[in-house]
Coordinates of C-alpha atoms and ligand atoms in Angstrom, one line a residue:
X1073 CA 11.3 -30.6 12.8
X1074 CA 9.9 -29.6 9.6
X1075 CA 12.5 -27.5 7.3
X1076 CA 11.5 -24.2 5.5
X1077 CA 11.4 -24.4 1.9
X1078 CA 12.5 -21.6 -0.2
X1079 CA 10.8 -19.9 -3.2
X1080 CA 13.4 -17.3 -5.1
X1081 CA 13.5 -15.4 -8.4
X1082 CA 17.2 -16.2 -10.2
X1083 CA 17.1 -13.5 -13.1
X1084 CA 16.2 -9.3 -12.2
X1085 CA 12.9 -10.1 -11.2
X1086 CA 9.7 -10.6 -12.2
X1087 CA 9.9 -14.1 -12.9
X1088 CA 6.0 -15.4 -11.4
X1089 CA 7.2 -15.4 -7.9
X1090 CA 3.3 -14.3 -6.9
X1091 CA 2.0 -16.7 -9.2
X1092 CA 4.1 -19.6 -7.9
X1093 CA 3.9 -18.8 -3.8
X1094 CA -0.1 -18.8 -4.6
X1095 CA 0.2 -22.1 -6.3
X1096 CA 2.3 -23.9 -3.6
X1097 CA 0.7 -22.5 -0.8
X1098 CA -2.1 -24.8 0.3
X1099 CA 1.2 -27.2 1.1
X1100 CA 2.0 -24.8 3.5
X1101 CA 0.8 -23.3 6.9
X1102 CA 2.9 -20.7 6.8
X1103 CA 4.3 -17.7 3.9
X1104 CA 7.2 -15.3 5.1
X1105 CA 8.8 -12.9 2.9
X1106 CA 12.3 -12.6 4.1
X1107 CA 13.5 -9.6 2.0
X1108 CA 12.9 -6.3 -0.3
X1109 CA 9.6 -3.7 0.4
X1110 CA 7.3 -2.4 -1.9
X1111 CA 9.7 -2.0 -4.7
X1112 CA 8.5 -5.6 -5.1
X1113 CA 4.9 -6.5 -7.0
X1114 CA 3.6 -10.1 -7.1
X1115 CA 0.8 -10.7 -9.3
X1116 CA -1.7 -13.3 -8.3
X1117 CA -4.5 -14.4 -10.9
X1118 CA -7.5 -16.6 -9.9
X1119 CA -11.5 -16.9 -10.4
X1120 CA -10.9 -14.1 -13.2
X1121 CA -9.6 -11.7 -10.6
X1122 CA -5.8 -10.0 -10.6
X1123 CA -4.1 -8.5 -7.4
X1124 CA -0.7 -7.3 -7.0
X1125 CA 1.2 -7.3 -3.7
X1126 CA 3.7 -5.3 -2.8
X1127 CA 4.7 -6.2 1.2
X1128 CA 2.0 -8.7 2.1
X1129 CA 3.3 -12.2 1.4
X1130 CA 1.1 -14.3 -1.6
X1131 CA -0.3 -16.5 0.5
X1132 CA -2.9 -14.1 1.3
X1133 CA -5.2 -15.0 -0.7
X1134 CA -5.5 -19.2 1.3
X1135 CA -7.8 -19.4 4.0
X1136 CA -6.6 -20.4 7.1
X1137 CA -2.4 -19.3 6.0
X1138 CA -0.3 -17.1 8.6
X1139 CA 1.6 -14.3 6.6
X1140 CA 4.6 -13.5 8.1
X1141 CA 6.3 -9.8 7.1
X1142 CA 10.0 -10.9 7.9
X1143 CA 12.8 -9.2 9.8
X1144 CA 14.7 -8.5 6.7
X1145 CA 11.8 -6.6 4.8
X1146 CA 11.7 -2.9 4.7
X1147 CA 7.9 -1.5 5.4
X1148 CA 6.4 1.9 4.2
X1149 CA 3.0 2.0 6.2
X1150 CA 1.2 3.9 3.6
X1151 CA 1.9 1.4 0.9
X1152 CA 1.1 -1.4 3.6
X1153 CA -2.7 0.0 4.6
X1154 CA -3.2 1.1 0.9
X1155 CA -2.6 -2.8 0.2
X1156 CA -4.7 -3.9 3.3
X1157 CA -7.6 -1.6 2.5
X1158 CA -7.8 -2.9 -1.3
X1159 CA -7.7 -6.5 0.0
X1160 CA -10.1 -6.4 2.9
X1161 CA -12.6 -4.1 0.8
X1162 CA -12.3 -7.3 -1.9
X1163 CA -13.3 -9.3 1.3
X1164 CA -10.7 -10.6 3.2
X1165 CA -10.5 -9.7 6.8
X1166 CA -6.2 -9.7 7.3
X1167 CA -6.4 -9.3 11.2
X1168 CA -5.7 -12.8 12.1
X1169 CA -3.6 -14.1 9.5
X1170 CA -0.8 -10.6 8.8
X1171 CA 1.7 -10.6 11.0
X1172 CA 4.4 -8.3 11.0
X1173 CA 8.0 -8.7 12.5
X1174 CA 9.1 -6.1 15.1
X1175 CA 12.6 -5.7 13.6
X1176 CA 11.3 -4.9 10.2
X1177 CA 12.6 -1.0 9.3
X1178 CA 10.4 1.4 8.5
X1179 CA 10.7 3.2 5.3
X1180 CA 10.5 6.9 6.4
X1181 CA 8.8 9.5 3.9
X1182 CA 12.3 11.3 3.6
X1183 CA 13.8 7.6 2.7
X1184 CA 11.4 8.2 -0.1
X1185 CA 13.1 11.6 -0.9
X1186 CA 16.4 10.5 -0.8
X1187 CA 16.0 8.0 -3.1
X1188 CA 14.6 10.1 -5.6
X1189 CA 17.6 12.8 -5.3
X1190 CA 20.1 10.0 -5.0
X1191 CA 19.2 9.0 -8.6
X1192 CA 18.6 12.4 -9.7
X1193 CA 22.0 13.3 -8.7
X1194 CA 23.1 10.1 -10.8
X1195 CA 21.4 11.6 -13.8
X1196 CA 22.5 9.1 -16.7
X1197 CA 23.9 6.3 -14.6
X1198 CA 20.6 6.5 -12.3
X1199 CA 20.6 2.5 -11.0
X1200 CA 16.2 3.3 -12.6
X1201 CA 15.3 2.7 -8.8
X1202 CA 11.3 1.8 -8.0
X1203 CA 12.0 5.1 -6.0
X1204 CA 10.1 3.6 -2.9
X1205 CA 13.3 4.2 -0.5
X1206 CA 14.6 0.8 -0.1
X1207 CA 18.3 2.2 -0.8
X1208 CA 18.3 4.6 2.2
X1209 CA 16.1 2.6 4.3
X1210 CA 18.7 -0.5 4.1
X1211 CA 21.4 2.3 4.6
X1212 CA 19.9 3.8 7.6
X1213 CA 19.3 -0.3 9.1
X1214 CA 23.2 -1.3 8.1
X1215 CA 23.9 2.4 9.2
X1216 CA 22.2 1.4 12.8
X1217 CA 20.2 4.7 12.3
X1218 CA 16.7 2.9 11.6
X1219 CA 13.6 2.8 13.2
X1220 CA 11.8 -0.1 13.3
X1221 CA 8.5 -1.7 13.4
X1222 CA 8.9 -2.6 17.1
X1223 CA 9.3 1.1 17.7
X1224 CA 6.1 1.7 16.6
X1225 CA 4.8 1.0 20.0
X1226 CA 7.3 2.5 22.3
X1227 CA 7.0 5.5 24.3
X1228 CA 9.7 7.8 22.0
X1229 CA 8.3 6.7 18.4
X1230 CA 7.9 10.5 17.4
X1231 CA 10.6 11.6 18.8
X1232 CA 12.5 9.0 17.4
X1233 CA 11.6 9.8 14.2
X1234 CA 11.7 13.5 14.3
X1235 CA 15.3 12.8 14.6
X1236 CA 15.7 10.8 11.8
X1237 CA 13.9 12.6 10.0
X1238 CA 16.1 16.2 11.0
X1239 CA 19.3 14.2 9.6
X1240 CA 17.7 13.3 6.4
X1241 CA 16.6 16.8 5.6
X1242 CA 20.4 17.4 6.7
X1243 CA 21.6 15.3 4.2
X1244 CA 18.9 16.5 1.4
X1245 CA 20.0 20.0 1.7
X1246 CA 23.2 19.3 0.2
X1247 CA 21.3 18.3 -3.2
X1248 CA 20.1 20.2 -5.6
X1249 CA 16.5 18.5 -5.2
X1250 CA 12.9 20.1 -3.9
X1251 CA 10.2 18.4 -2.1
X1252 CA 7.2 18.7 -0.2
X1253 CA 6.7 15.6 2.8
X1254 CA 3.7 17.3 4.5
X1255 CA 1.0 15.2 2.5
X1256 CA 3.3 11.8 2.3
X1257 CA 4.2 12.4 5.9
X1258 CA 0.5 13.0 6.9
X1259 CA -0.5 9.4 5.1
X1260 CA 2.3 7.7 6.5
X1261 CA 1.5 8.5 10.3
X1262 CA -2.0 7.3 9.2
X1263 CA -0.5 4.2 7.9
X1264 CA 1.5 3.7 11.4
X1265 CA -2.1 3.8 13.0
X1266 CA -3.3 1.5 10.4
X1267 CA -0.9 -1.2 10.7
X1268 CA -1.7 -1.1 15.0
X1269 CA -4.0 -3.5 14.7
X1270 CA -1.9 -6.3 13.3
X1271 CA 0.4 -8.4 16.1
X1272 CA 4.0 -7.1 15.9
X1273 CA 5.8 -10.9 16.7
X1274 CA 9.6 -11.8 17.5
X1275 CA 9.0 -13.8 14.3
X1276 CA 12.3 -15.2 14.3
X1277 CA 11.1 -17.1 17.7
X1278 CA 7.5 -17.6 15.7
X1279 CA 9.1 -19.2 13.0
X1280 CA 11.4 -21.4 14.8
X1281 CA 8.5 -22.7 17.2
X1282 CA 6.7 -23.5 13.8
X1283 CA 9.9 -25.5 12.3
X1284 CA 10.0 -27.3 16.2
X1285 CA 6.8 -28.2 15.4
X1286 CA 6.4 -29.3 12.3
X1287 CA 4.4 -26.7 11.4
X1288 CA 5.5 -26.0 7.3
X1289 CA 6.8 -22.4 6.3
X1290 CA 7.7 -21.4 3.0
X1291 CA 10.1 -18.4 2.7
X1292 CA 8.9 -16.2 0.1
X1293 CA 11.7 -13.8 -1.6
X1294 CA 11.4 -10.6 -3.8
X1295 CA 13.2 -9.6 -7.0
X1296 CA 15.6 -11.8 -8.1
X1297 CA 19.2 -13.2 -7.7
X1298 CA 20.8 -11.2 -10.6
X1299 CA 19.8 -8.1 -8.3
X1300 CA 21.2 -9.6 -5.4
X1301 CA 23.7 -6.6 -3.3
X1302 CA 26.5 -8.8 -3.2
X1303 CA 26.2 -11.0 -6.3
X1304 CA 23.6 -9.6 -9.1
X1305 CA 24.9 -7.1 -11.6
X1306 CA 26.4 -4.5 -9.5
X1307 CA 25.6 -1.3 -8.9
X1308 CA 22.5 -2.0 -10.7
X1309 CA 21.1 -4.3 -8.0
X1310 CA 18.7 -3.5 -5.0
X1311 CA 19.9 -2.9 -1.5
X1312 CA 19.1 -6.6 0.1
X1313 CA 20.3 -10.0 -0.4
X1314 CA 17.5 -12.0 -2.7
X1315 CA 19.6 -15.4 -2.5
X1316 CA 18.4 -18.5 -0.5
X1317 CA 20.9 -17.2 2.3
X1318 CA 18.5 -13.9 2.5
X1319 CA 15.5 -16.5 3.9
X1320 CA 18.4 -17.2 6.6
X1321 CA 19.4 -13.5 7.6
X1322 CA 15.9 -12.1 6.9
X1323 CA 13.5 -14.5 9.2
X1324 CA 16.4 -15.5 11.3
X1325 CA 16.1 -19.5 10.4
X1326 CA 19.3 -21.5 10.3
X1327 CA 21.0 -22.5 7.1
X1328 CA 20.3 -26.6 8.4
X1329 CA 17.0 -25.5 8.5
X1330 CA 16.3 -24.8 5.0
X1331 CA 14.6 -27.8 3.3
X1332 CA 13.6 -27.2 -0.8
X1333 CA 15.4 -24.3 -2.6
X1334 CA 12.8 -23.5 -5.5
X1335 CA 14.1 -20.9 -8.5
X1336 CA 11.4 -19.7 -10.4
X1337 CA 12.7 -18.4 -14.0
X1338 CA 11.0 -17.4 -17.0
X1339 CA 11.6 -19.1 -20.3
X1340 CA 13.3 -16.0 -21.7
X1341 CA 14.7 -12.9 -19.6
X1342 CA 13.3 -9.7 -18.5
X1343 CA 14.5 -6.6 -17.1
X1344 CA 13.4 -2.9 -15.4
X1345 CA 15.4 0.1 -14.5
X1346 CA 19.6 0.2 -16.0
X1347 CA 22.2 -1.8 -15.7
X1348 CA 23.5 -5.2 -18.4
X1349 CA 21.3 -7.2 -19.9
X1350 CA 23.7 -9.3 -22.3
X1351 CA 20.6 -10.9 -24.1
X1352 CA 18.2 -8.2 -24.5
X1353 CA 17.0 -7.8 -28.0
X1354 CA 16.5 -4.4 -29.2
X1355 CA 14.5 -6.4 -32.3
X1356 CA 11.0 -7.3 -33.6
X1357 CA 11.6 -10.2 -31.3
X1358 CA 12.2 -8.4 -27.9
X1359 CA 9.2 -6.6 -29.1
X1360 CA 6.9 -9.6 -29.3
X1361 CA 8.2 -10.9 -25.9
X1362 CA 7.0 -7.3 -24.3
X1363 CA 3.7 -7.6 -26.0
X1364 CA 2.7 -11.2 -26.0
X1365 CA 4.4 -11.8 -22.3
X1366 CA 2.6 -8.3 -21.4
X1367 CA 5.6 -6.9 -20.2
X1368 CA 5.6 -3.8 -18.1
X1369 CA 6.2 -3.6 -14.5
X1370 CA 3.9 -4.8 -12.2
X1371 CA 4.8 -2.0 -9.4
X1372 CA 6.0 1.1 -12.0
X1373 CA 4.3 0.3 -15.0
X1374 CA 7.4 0.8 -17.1
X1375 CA 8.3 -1.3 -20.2
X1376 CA 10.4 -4.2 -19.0
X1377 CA 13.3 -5.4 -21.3
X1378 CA 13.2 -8.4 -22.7
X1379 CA 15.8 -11.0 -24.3
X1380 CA 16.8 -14.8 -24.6
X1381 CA 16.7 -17.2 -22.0
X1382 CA 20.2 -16.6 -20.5
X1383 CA 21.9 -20.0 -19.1
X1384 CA 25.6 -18.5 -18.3
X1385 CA 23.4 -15.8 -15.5
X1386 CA 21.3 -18.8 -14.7
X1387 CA 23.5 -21.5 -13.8
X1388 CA 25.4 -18.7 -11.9
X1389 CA 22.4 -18.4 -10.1
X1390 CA 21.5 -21.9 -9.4
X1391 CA 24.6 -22.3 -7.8
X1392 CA 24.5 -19.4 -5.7
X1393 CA 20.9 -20.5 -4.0
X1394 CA 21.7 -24.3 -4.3
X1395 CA 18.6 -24.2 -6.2
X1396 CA 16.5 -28.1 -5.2
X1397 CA 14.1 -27.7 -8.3
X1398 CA 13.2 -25.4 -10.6
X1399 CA 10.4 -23.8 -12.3
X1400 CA 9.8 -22.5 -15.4
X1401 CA 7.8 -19.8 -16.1
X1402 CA 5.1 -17.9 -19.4
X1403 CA 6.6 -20.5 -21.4
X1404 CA 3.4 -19.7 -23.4
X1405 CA 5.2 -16.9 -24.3
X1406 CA 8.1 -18.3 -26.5
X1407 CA 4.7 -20.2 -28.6
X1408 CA 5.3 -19.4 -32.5
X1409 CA 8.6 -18.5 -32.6
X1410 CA 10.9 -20.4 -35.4
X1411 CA 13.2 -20.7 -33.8
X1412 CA 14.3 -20.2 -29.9
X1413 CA 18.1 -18.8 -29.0
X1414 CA 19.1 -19.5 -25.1
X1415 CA 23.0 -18.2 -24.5
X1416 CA 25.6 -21.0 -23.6
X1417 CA 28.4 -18.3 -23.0
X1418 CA 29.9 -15.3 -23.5
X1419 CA 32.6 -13.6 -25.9
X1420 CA 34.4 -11.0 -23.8
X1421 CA 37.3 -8.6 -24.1
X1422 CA 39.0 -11.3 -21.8
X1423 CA 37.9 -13.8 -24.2
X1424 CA 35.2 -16.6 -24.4
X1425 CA 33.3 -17.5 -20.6
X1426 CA 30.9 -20.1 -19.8
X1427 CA 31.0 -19.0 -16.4
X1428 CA 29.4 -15.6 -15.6
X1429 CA 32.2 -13.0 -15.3
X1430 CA 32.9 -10.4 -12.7
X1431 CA 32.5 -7.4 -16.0
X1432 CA 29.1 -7.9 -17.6
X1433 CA 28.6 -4.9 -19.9
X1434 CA 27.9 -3.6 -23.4
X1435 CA 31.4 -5.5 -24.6
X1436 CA 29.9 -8.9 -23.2
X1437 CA 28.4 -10.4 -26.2
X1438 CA 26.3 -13.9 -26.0
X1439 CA 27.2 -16.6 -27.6
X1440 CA 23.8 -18.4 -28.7
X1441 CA 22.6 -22.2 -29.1
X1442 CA 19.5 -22.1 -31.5
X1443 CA 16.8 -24.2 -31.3
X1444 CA 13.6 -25.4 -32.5
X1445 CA 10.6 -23.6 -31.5
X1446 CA 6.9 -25.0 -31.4
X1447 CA 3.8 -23.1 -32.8
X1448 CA 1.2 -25.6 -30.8
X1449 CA -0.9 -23.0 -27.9
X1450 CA 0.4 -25.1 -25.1
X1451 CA -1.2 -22.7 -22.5
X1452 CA -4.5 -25.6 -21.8
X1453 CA -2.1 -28.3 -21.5
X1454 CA -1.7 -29.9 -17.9
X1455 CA 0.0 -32.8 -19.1
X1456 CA 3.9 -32.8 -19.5
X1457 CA 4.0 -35.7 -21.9
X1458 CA 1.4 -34.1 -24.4
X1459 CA 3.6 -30.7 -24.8
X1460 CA 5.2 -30.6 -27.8
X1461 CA 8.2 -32.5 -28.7
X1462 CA 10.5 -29.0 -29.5
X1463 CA 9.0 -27.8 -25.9
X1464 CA 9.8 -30.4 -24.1
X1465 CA 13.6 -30.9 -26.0
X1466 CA 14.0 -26.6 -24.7
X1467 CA 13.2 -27.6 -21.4
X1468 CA 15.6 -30.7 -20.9
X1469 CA 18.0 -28.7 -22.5
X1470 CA 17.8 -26.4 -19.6
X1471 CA 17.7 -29.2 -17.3
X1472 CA 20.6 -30.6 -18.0
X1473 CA 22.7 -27.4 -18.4
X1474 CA 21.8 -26.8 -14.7
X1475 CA 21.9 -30.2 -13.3
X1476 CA 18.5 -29.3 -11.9
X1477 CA 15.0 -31.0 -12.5
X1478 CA 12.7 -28.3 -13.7
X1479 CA 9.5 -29.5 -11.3
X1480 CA 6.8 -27.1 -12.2
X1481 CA 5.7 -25.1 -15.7
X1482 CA 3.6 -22.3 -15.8
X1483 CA 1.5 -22.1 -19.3
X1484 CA -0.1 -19.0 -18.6
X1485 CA -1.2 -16.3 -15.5
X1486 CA -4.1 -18.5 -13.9
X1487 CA -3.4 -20.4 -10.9
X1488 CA -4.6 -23.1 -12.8
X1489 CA -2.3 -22.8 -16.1
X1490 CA 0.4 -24.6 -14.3
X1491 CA 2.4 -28.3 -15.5
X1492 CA 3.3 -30.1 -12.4
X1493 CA 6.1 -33.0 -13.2
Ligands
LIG2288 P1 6.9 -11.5 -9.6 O1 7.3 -10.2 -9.2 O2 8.0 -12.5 -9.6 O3 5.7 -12.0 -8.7 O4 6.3 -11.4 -11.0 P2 5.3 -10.2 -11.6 O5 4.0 -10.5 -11.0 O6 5.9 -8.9 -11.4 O7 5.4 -10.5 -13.1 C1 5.0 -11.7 -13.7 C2 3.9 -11.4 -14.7 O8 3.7 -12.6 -15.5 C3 2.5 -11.2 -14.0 O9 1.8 -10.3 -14.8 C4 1.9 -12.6 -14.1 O10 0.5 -12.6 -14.0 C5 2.4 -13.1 -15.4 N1 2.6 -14.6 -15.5 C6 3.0 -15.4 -14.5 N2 3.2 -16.7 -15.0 C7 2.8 -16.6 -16.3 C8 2.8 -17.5 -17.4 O11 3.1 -18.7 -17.3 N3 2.4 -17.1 -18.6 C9 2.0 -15.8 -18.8 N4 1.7 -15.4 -20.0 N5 2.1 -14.9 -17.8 C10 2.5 -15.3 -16.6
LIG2289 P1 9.8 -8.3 -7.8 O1 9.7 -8.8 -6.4 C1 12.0 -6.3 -11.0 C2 14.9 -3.2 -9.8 C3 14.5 -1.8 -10.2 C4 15.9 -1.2 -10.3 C5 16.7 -2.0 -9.2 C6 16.8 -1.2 -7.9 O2 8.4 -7.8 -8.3 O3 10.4 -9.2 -8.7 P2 15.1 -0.5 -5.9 O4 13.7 0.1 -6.0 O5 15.2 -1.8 -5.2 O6 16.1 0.5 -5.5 O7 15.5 -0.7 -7.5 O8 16.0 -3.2 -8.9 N1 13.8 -3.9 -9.0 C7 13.0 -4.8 -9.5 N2 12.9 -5.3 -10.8 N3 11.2 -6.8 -10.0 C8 11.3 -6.4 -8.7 O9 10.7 -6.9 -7.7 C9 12.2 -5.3 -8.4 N4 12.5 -4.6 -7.3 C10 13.5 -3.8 -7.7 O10 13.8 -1.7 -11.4 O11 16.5 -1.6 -11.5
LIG2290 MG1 7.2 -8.2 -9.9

């Protein structure tokens, strides 16, 4: 038995979990996203080329790799061709190495609607959704009212859907919110016809029979713990569970079957859409972070927020994934500041936490450790021992405060800008 190792995101996203799945994957046989939809994009960069991926898994992109689209992602067809198109017309022939799980839901076109009136509706406390209906396409799976991908090729798909369909237009006429579906619905049902050609698998049986036999998987997730539905910063979260336990639920592979849990944060924090952010710096500073780290969304192409390296969110994390090892991500980024802040706790109406509280809002103010910054350009250094001395003091800091070994550094977007301890 070989045990599936995990790769995760443990702030709100964004962290390099593209980057890092392409990097590990020639260890591997075998990449299975286990979570989120297109509201996800994962940004590979190699040979001077850039992709995003939304749905496929980043492991695309090595020859001979099965891709696995898990049970617990959420699929809109149109998105999924557009994606196949773009990479097969780049070369790649996806036929033999996409497979798609028969109980992953379909996002419907009026999923995409009701998302959009949903945060409408919300007007000023809108949760700043990727609008691509993962809300009401989780809903409608927890709701037992989903279709699936397995559906696809049974007799009553249309009619099946129809239905669906008829009670989400129910539902829409009691907002205040027009639309048009005809165009969206026509690409979509092109999409379904599309996606046909790929094998529709019981993958939780596929994936165990590779476990069985030794055969090495690596579960890739989407967004990032502090968005977690149960755990992340609540009701500004997405709709699935992003923890190490989402690999289990969302390709159906035992908890003693997990091997390596690997949490991929950057060296400072980043954020899209509302909800707390207790670092973010509304400063010249945040500003260079957006502009040197190049940070705007990779699926929206909005402005992310950016702040401090937050340690009382990431050791919150870390425990909740039982993080293995950790890697740290465009520390290139933090290059020529003074001086680096990371928070150690909070101050709180409740008073002064270490531990991340059940409230996180606009009263929950870090409490900061400063320290030395480096002005050396790190981002051609392979070697851990020649980064600089203030580098390499910030990332044993880290270490320590987690209790985990930080095993990997990424100096920049290549595949090949990457530290390996
Ligand atoms: P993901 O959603 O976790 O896969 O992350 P995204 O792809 O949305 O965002 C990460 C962004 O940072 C992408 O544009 C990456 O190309 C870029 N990136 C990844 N690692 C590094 C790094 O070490 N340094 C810099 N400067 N950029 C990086
Ligand atoms: P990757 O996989 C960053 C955020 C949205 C919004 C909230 C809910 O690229 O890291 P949703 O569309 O799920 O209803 O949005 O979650 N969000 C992400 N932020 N990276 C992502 O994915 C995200 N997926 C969703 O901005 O705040
Ligand atoms: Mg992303």
């Amino acid at each position: 038995m070989k045990k599936t190792d995990v790769v995760l995101g443990l702030q709100w996203g964004d962290e390099g979990k593209g980057k890092v799945v392409d990097v590990l994957t020639p260890g591997y046989k075998v990449i299975a996203r286990f979570q989120g939809g297109p509201n996800a994009g994962h940004s590979l960069h190699f040979n001077g080329e850039s992709y995003v991926l939304h749905t496929i898994p980043s492991g695309i992109f090595r020859e001979g790799t099965v891709n696995i689209i898990g049970n617990g992602v959420v699929v809109d067809p149109v998105i999924l061709s557009q994606e196949v198109d773009e990479l097969e017309a780049a070369g790649a022939n996806l036929t033999d190495c996409l497979k798609i799980s028969k109980k992953a839901h379909l996002i419907l076109p009026t999923h995409r609607i009701l998302d959009a009136a949903s945060e409408a509706a919300k007007g000023k406390a809108k949760i700043g959704s990727t609008l691509k209906g993962i809300g009401p396409a989780y809903m409608d799976k927890t709701g037992r009212n989903g279709l699936r991908v397995g559906d696809i090729i049974s007799g009553e798909f249309i009619e099946r859907y129809n239905r669906l369909k008829e009670k989400h237009l129910g539902i829409l006429s009691q907002y205040d919110y027009r639309f048009d579906i005809t165009q969206y619905e026509e690409q979509w049902f092109e999409g379904i016809e599309k996606i046909r050609r790929f094998e529709f698998i019981d993958s939780e049986h596929v994936v165990n029979k590779f476990i069985d036999d030794d055969i090495s998987v690596l579960a890739e997730g989407a967004q990032g713990a502090l968005l977690d539905v149960d755990f992340g910063t609540y009701p500004f979260v997405t709709s699935s569970n992003t923890l190490s336990a989402g690999a289990c639920t969302g390709l159906g592979i035992a908890p003693s079957r997990l091997g390596e849990v690997y949490g991929i944060f950057k060296a400072y924090c980043t954020r899209v859409g509302s909800g707390p952010f207790p670092t973010e710096l509304f400063d010249a500073d945040g500003e260079r972070l957006r502009e040197v780290g190049r940070e705007f969304g990779a699926t929206t192409g909005r402005p992310r927020r950016c702040g401090w390296l937050d340690l009382v969110a990431l050791k919150y994390t870390v425990m909740l994934n039982g993080i293995t090892s950790l890697i740290m991500m465009k520390s290139d980024v933090l290059t020529g500041f003074d001086k680096v802040k990371v928070a150690v706790a909070y101050n709180t109406p409740h008073g002064a936490t270490a531990r991340f509280p059940y409230e996180v809002d606009e009263n929950t103010e870090p409490v900061y450790m400063e320290m030395e910054g480096w002005s050396e350009d790190i981002s051609k250094i392979r070697n851990y021992e020649r980064l600089p001395e203030s580098f390499r003091r910030y990332v044993e800091f880290i270490e320590s405060e987690c209790g985990v070994p930080i095993r990997i550094i990424s100096v920049g977007p290549d595949r090949e800008e990457t530290i390996m301890r």
